[in-house]
């Protein structure tokens, strides 16, 4: 590996790039291929603005073909510490081509090629936009996302790409941006809206949507999906992250929490109960029977 | 009468409630699947393709998105909220959808010697404050570092203890002791690292132990002997020491399935050589062969000299020259390692006379 760090700053830099228990936000590198059209360059710029600040947009063209040789992509990812990439290109056979991909351990995990059939850019839709860096809400519609294997992976990839940092809490007024993906009719429609929270009678607001962002009509072209075992390997979580199971707590069907209390063995003769004076041991046996008779009605009353 | 009006009131209230909720309720066949930690909603409901194709796509998508977003917002509003600095914040649960990691999880580092001991004894790490109150200076000073509390280096007076030599320099003693502590710490740190990596420790028998077996000692001796600049060639042997066995060169082969590119390269080179019309020649082999031949001739000549008088002596240089010439000619033909061959031949031929100059 590289040299040992000599300053605290470089040490912190290397530590932030080292494998960790809870990882950083995934950054994306957005790059152009050998030949790009105006549509593709504008599309890349728009997606970069959606993904800011967790993205890098490269200006120069890279003459590589990701589906044939991914070494150049892996090199870039190692240098810039990015695990997502978006590669745009244009040629006669595949016009307006976008390749979404992700890497695991600086090796390509999944790559899905989408062709842009219709595209409306950010600048063409003249409305006020959401501030940069807002965590978007994501909605996937269409049963195809659950049925088709390729679309399932695409869903996972798009979620990974657009979700942003994982936060413990979110400001309710700041839920402005929503990305909506629909799989219909062999195509995937991506729309980006700004949601306005209107007053409704109750606490939960009524939603009105206003289209802001880029709108794409994609068609799925080639895919390069990871093999099952590589996919499983990429999902392995370290043991320390698993939530610690509290022992002795169990839930039943109704959601009632149950626990067991383990008692030591009790000496029943020393139990504290109600004092029945009459039942106390006497020296004489006769007296006790008399007293018992006297005590019996008392007992009965108490019990009732 | 009263009962009627109560019922009416209740019915009215219910109707009002329903109306209120109207604005936020959305009717769907299948409920959506939510992952609030990711602010994600998944709508599995079918859309009739024919219906979709009839309408204007964007409007249809807008309506669909509005419905789905409404449902998602309803779900998010069900989460517990709290107030953080004049903003209402909803606490999100952990994300549910499994997503692949960026890098593999880190390997657990083996505990250091101290960590093992602390675990054994149950010693907990105590968090120390950075600043300590200094009585003499009446201010907060660091625990360590610049202008620290107990700075031993700043002392201008050290009492000589009774047991010590009066002429000993106590200040130098302190400095030396500090240096030794620092060196010991560094040594222990490196040992911890070596133990963690577990490959760099010296081999068996080379670190002194209490009881060492005969072979371990022998191995240690042999390693020590060969750790000189000339790899032990000129080390004298002890009077009764036997020459070491098993020190021949081991033949190393390439692994069967190793470097594919290397293997490919080698095979291509082989094919190339086979293709070329020039004969392949190993220069060193040729030179060595030449030298051996010459030695043999020399030995034979000496023997013959001994046997039959001075007559042969005259032939020797001639023979040498002749051999050198033939060798040169042979090598010249090759031309593959052209210039080298000639130099090699020259060197080989000239071995008797002087050391081979150029190699």
mmCIF file with all atom_site columns, C-alpha atoms in Angstrom, chain A residues 17 19-21 23 26 81 83 102 104-106 109 137-143 145-146 155-156 163 166-172 178 180 182 184-185 189 191 193 200-207 209 234-238, chain B residues 20-24 37-47 49 52-53 57-58 60-62 64-66 68-70 72-74 76-77 79 81 87-92 95 97-106:
data_model
loop_
_atom_site.group_PDB
_atom_site.id
_atom_site.type_symbol
_atom_site.label_atom_id
_atom_site.label_alt_id
_atom_site.label_comp_id
_atom_site.label_asym_id
_atom_site.label_entity_id
_atom_site.label_seq_id
_atom_site.pdbx_PDB_ins_code
_atom_site.Cartn_x
_atom_site.Cartn_y
_atom_site.Cartn_z
_atom_site.occupancy
_atom_site.B_iso_or_equiv
_atom_site.pdbx_formal_charge
_atom_site.auth_seq_id
_atom_site.auth_comp_id
_atom_site.auth_asym_id
_atom_site.auth_atom_id
_atom_site.pdbx_PDB_model_num
ATOM 1   C CA . UNK A 1 17  ? -11.244 6.155  2.945   1.00 0.00 ? 17  UNK A CA 1
ATOM 2   C CA . UNK A 1 19  ? -13.221 0.274  5.173   1.00 0.00 ? 19  UNK A CA 1
ATOM 3   C CA . UNK A 1 20  ? -15.414 1.112  8.178   1.00 0.00 ? 20  UNK A CA 1
ATOM 4   C CA . UNK A 1 21  ? -18.288 -0.333 10.154  1.00 0.00 ? 21  UNK A CA 1
ATOM 5   C CA . UNK A 1 23  ? -19.777 3.657  5.771   1.00 0.00 ? 23  UNK A CA 1
ATOM 6   C CA . UNK A 1 26  ? -21.794 6.796  -1.578  1.00 0.00 ? 26  UNK A CA 1
ATOM 7   C CA . UNK A 1 81  ? -13.096 7.055  -3.695  1.00 0.00 ? 81  UNK A CA 1
ATOM 8   C CA . UNK A 1 83  ? -18.530 3.715  -5.526  1.00 0.00 ? 83  UNK A CA 1
ATOM 9   C CA . UNK A 1 102 ? -21.937 0.685  -8.749  1.00 0.00 ? 102 UNK A CA 1
ATOM 10  C CA . UNK A 1 104 ? -17.834 -3.014 -4.529  1.00 0.00 ? 104 UNK A CA 1
ATOM 11  C CA . UNK A 1 105 ? -14.274 -2.913 -3.234  1.00 0.00 ? 105 UNK A CA 1
ATOM 12  C CA . UNK A 1 106 ? -13.316 -0.933 -6.354  1.00 0.00 ? 106 UNK A CA 1
ATOM 13  C CA . UNK A 1 109 ? -20.698 -4.878 -9.122  1.00 0.00 ? 109 UNK A CA 1
ATOM 14  C CA . UNK A 1 137 ? -38.338 10.978 -1.311  1.00 0.00 ? 137 UNK A CA 1
ATOM 15  C CA . UNK A 1 138 ? -38.304 8.075  -3.728  1.00 0.00 ? 138 UNK A CA 1
ATOM 16  C CA . UNK A 1 139 ? -41.338 6.332  -5.153  1.00 0.00 ? 139 UNK A CA 1
ATOM 17  C CA . UNK A 1 140 ? -41.215 3.352  -7.466  1.00 0.00 ? 140 UNK A CA 1
ATOM 18  C CA . UNK A 1 141 ? -44.456 2.447  -9.211  1.00 0.00 ? 141 UNK A CA 1
ATOM 19  C CA . UNK A 1 142 ? -45.283 -0.523 -11.347 1.00 0.00 ? 142 UNK A CA 1
ATOM 20  C CA . UNK A 1 143 ? -45.381 -4.207 -10.540 1.00 0.00 ? 143 UNK A CA 1
ATOM 21  C CA . UNK A 1 145 ? -40.154 -3.519 -10.534 1.00 0.00 ? 145 UNK A CA 1
ATOM 22  C CA . UNK A 1 146 ? -40.981 -6.565 -8.486  1.00 0.00 ? 146 UNK A CA 1
ATOM 23  C CA . UNK A 1 155 ? -34.619 -0.335 -8.490  1.00 0.00 ? 155 UNK A CA 1
ATOM 24  C CA . UNK A 1 156 ? -31.906 -1.188 -5.991  1.00 0.00 ? 156 UNK A CA 1
ATOM 25  C CA . UNK A 1 163 ? -31.031 8.261  -1.722  1.00 0.00 ? 163 UNK A CA 1
ATOM 26  C CA . UNK A 1 166 ? -28.874 8.137  5.950   1.00 0.00 ? 166 UNK A CA 1
ATOM 27  C CA . UNK A 1 167 ? -30.177 10.449 8.638   1.00 0.00 ? 167 UNK A CA 1
ATOM 28  C CA . UNK A 1 168 ? -31.760 9.653  12.005  1.00 0.00 ? 168 UNK A CA 1
ATOM 29  C CA . UNK A 1 169 ? -34.385 12.376 11.711  1.00 0.00 ? 169 UNK A CA 1
ATOM 30  C CA . UNK A 1 170 ? -35.771 14.645 9.034   1.00 0.00 ? 170 UNK A CA 1
ATOM 31  C CA . UNK A 1 171 ? -37.321 18.098 9.215   1.00 0.00 ? 171 UNK A CA 1
ATOM 32  C CA . UNK A 1 172 ? -40.951 17.800 8.250   1.00 0.00 ? 172 UNK A CA 1
ATOM 33  C CA . UNK A 1 178 ? -39.620 13.703 -4.715  1.00 0.00 ? 178 UNK A CA 1
ATOM 34  C CA . UNK A 1 180 ? -40.905 9.193  -9.047  1.00 0.00 ? 180 UNK A CA 1
ATOM 35  C CA . UNK A 1 182 ? -42.681 4.302  -13.112 1.00 0.00 ? 182 UNK A CA 1
ATOM 36  C CA . UNK A 1 184 ? -44.768 0.793  -17.659 1.00 0.00 ? 184 UNK A CA 1
ATOM 37  C CA . UNK A 1 185 ? -45.053 -0.452 -21.155 1.00 0.00 ? 185 UNK A CA 1
ATOM 38  C CA . UNK A 1 189 ? -40.373 7.071  -16.640 1.00 0.00 ? 189 UNK A CA 1
ATOM 39  C CA . UNK A 1 191 ? -40.041 12.452 -13.018 1.00 0.00 ? 191 UNK A CA 1
ATOM 40  C CA . UNK A 1 193 ? -41.395 16.960 -8.467  1.00 0.00 ? 193 UNK A CA 1
ATOM 41  C CA . UNK A 1 200 ? -55.810 19.880 5.235   1.00 0.00 ? 200 UNK A CA 1
ATOM 42  C CA . UNK A 1 201 ? -58.249 19.562 8.066   1.00 0.00 ? 201 UNK A CA 1
ATOM 43  C CA . UNK A 1 202 ? -55.960 17.418 10.148  1.00 0.00 ? 202 UNK A CA 1
ATOM 44  C CA . UNK A 1 203 ? -52.328 17.225 11.101  1.00 0.00 ? 203 UNK A CA 1
ATOM 45  C CA . UNK A 1 204 ? -51.142 15.480 7.954   1.00 0.00 ? 204 UNK A CA 1
ATOM 46  C CA . UNK A 1 205 ? -50.949 17.942 5.070   1.00 0.00 ? 205 UNK A CA 1
ATOM 47  C CA . UNK A 1 206 ? -52.372 17.512 1.614   1.00 0.00 ? 206 UNK A CA 1
ATOM 48  C CA . UNK A 1 207 ? -49.803 17.144 -1.102  1.00 0.00 ? 207 UNK A CA 1
ATOM 49  C CA . UNK A 1 209 ? -46.970 18.364 -6.787  1.00 0.00 ? 209 UNK A CA 1
ATOM 50  C CA . UNK A 1 234 ? -21.326 -7.240 -0.996  1.00 0.00 ? 234 UNK A CA 1
ATOM 51  C CA . UNK A 1 235 ? -24.286 -7.370 1.374   1.00 0.00 ? 235 UNK A CA 1
ATOM 52  C CA . UNK A 1 236 ? -22.394 -8.930 4.251   1.00 0.00 ? 236 UNK A CA 1
ATOM 53  C CA . UNK A 1 237 ? -22.710 -6.704 7.291   1.00 0.00 ? 237 UNK A CA 1
ATOM 54  C CA . UNK A 1 238 ? -20.142 -6.823 10.066  1.00 0.00 ? 238 UNK A CA 1
ATOM 55  C CA . UNK B 2 20  ? -61.395 16.314 6.534   1.00 0.00 ? 20  UNK B CA 1
ATOM 56  C CA . UNK B 2 21  ? -59.624 13.063 5.927   1.00 0.00 ? 21  UNK B CA 1
ATOM 57  C CA . UNK B 2 22  ? -60.909 13.087 2.373   1.00 0.00 ? 22  UNK B CA 1
ATOM 58  C CA . UNK B 2 23  ? -58.266 15.448 1.274   1.00 0.00 ? 23  UNK B CA 1
ATOM 59  C CA . UNK B 2 24  ? -55.506 13.173 2.415   1.00 0.00 ? 24  UNK B CA 1
ATOM 60  C CA . UNK B 2 37  ? -35.649 5.074  6.764   1.00 0.00 ? 37  UNK B CA 1
ATOM 61  C CA . UNK B 2 38  ? -34.897 5.647  3.095   1.00 0.00 ? 38  UNK B CA 1
ATOM 62  C CA . UNK B 2 39  ? -37.985 7.789  2.437   1.00 0.00 ? 39  UNK B CA 1
ATOM 63  C CA . UNK B 2 40  ? -38.985 5.110  -0.043  1.00 0.00 ? 40  UNK B CA 1
ATOM 64  C CA . UNK B 2 41  ? -42.381 3.905  -1.199  1.00 0.00 ? 41  UNK B CA 1
ATOM 65  C CA . UNK B 2 42  ? -43.087 1.118  -3.638  1.00 0.00 ? 42  UNK B CA 1
ATOM 66  C CA . UNK B 2 43  ? -46.408 0.917  -5.428  1.00 0.00 ? 43  UNK B CA 1
ATOM 67  C CA . UNK B 2 44  ? -47.173 -2.483 -6.868  1.00 0.00 ? 44  UNK B CA 1
ATOM 68  C CA . UNK B 2 45  ? -50.553 -1.670 -8.288  1.00 0.00 ? 45  UNK B CA 1
ATOM 69  C CA . UNK B 2 46  ? -51.185 -2.519 -11.868 1.00 0.00 ? 46  UNK B CA 1
ATOM 70  C CA . UNK B 2 47  ? -51.840 0.160  -14.378 1.00 0.00 ? 47  UNK B CA 1
ATOM 71  C CA . UNK B 2 49  ? -51.458 -0.100 -20.341 1.00 0.00 ? 49  UNK B CA 1
ATOM 72  C CA . UNK B 2 52  ? -52.074 4.804  -19.878 1.00 0.00 ? 52  UNK B CA 1
ATOM 73  C CA . UNK B 2 53  ? -51.614 5.074  -23.605 1.00 0.00 ? 53  UNK B CA 1
ATOM 74  C CA . UNK B 2 57  ? -48.530 10.716 -20.175 1.00 0.00 ? 57  UNK B CA 1
ATOM 75  C CA . UNK B 2 58  ? -47.293 13.550 -18.027 1.00 0.00 ? 58  UNK B CA 1
ATOM 76  C CA . UNK B 2 60  ? -51.224 10.669 -15.695 1.00 0.00 ? 60  UNK B CA 1
ATOM 77  C CA . UNK B 2 61  ? -47.811 10.372 -14.125 1.00 0.00 ? 61  UNK B CA 1
ATOM 78  C CA . UNK B 2 62  ? -48.385 13.554 -12.128 1.00 0.00 ? 62  UNK B CA 1
ATOM 79  C CA . UNK B 2 64  ? -50.060 8.871  -9.896  1.00 0.00 ? 64  UNK B CA 1
ATOM 80  C CA . UNK B 2 65  ? -47.112 10.564 -8.245  1.00 0.00 ? 65  UNK B CA 1
ATOM 81  C CA . UNK B 2 66  ? -49.382 12.807 -6.223  1.00 0.00 ? 66  UNK B CA 1
ATOM 82  C CA . UNK B 2 68  ? -48.229 7.897  -4.004  1.00 0.00 ? 68  UNK B CA 1
ATOM 83  C CA . UNK B 2 69  ? -46.539 10.876 -2.386  1.00 0.00 ? 69  UNK B CA 1
ATOM 84  C CA . UNK B 2 70  ? -49.633 11.535 -0.316  1.00 0.00 ? 70  UNK B CA 1
ATOM 85  C CA . UNK B 2 72  ? -45.797 8.285  1.754   1.00 0.00 ? 72  UNK B CA 1
ATOM 86  C CA . UNK B 2 73  ? -46.278 11.583 3.566   1.00 0.00 ? 73  UNK B CA 1
ATOM 87  C CA . UNK B 2 74  ? -49.078 10.048 5.595   1.00 0.00 ? 74  UNK B CA 1
ATOM 88  C CA . UNK B 2 76  ? -43.938 9.766  7.544   1.00 0.00 ? 76  UNK B CA 1
ATOM 89  C CA . UNK B 2 77  ? -46.331 11.873 9.590   1.00 0.00 ? 77  UNK B CA 1
ATOM 90  C CA . UNK B 2 79  ? -43.507 8.778  12.968  1.00 0.00 ? 79  UNK B CA 1
ATOM 91  C CA . UNK B 2 81  ? -41.793 13.889 16.211  1.00 0.00 ? 81  UNK B CA 1
ATOM 92  C CA . UNK B 2 87  ? -38.308 23.104 13.628  1.00 0.00 ? 87  UNK B CA 1
ATOM 93  C CA . UNK B 2 88  ? -40.439 20.055 13.940  1.00 0.00 ? 88  UNK B CA 1
ATOM 94  C CA . UNK B 2 89  ? -38.430 16.953 13.191  1.00 0.00 ? 89  UNK B CA 1
ATOM 95  C CA . UNK B 2 90  ? -39.666 13.416 12.638  1.00 0.00 ? 90  UNK B CA 1
ATOM 96  C CA . UNK B 2 91  ? -37.482 10.602 13.864  1.00 0.00 ? 91  UNK B CA 1
ATOM 97  C CA . UNK B 2 92  ? -36.816 8.086  11.140  1.00 0.00 ? 92  UNK B CA 1
ATOM 98  C CA . UNK B 2 95  ? -33.496 1.763  6.628   1.00 0.00 ? 95  UNK B CA 1
ATOM 99  C CA . UNK B 2 97  ? -33.934 -2.282 2.216   1.00 0.00 ? 97  UNK B CA 1
ATOM 100 C CA . UNK B 2 98  ? -30.651 -4.192 2.057   1.00 0.00 ? 98  UNK B CA 1
ATOM 101 C CA . UNK B 2 99  ? -28.161 -2.353 -0.110  1.00 0.00 ? 99  UNK B CA 1
ATOM 102 C CA . UNK B 2 100 ? -24.647 -3.494 -0.968  1.00 0.00 ? 100 UNK B CA 1
ATOM 103 C CA . UNK B 2 101 ? -21.761 -1.998 0.899   1.00 0.00 ? 101 UNK B CA 1
ATOM 104 C CA . UNK B 2 102 ? -19.111 0.174  -0.625  1.00 0.00 ? 102 UNK B CA 1
ATOM 105 C CA . UNK B 2 103 ? -16.145 -1.742 0.719   1.00 0.00 ? 103 UNK B CA 1
ATOM 106 C CA . UNK B 2 104 ? -15.878 -5.050 2.570   1.00 0.00 ? 104 UNK B CA 1
ATOM 107 C CA . UNK B 2 105 ? -16.239 -4.791 6.347   1.00 0.00 ? 105 UNK B CA 1
ATOM 108 C CA . UNK B 2 106 ? -12.982 -4.127 8.191   1.00 0.00 ? 106 UNK B CA 1
#
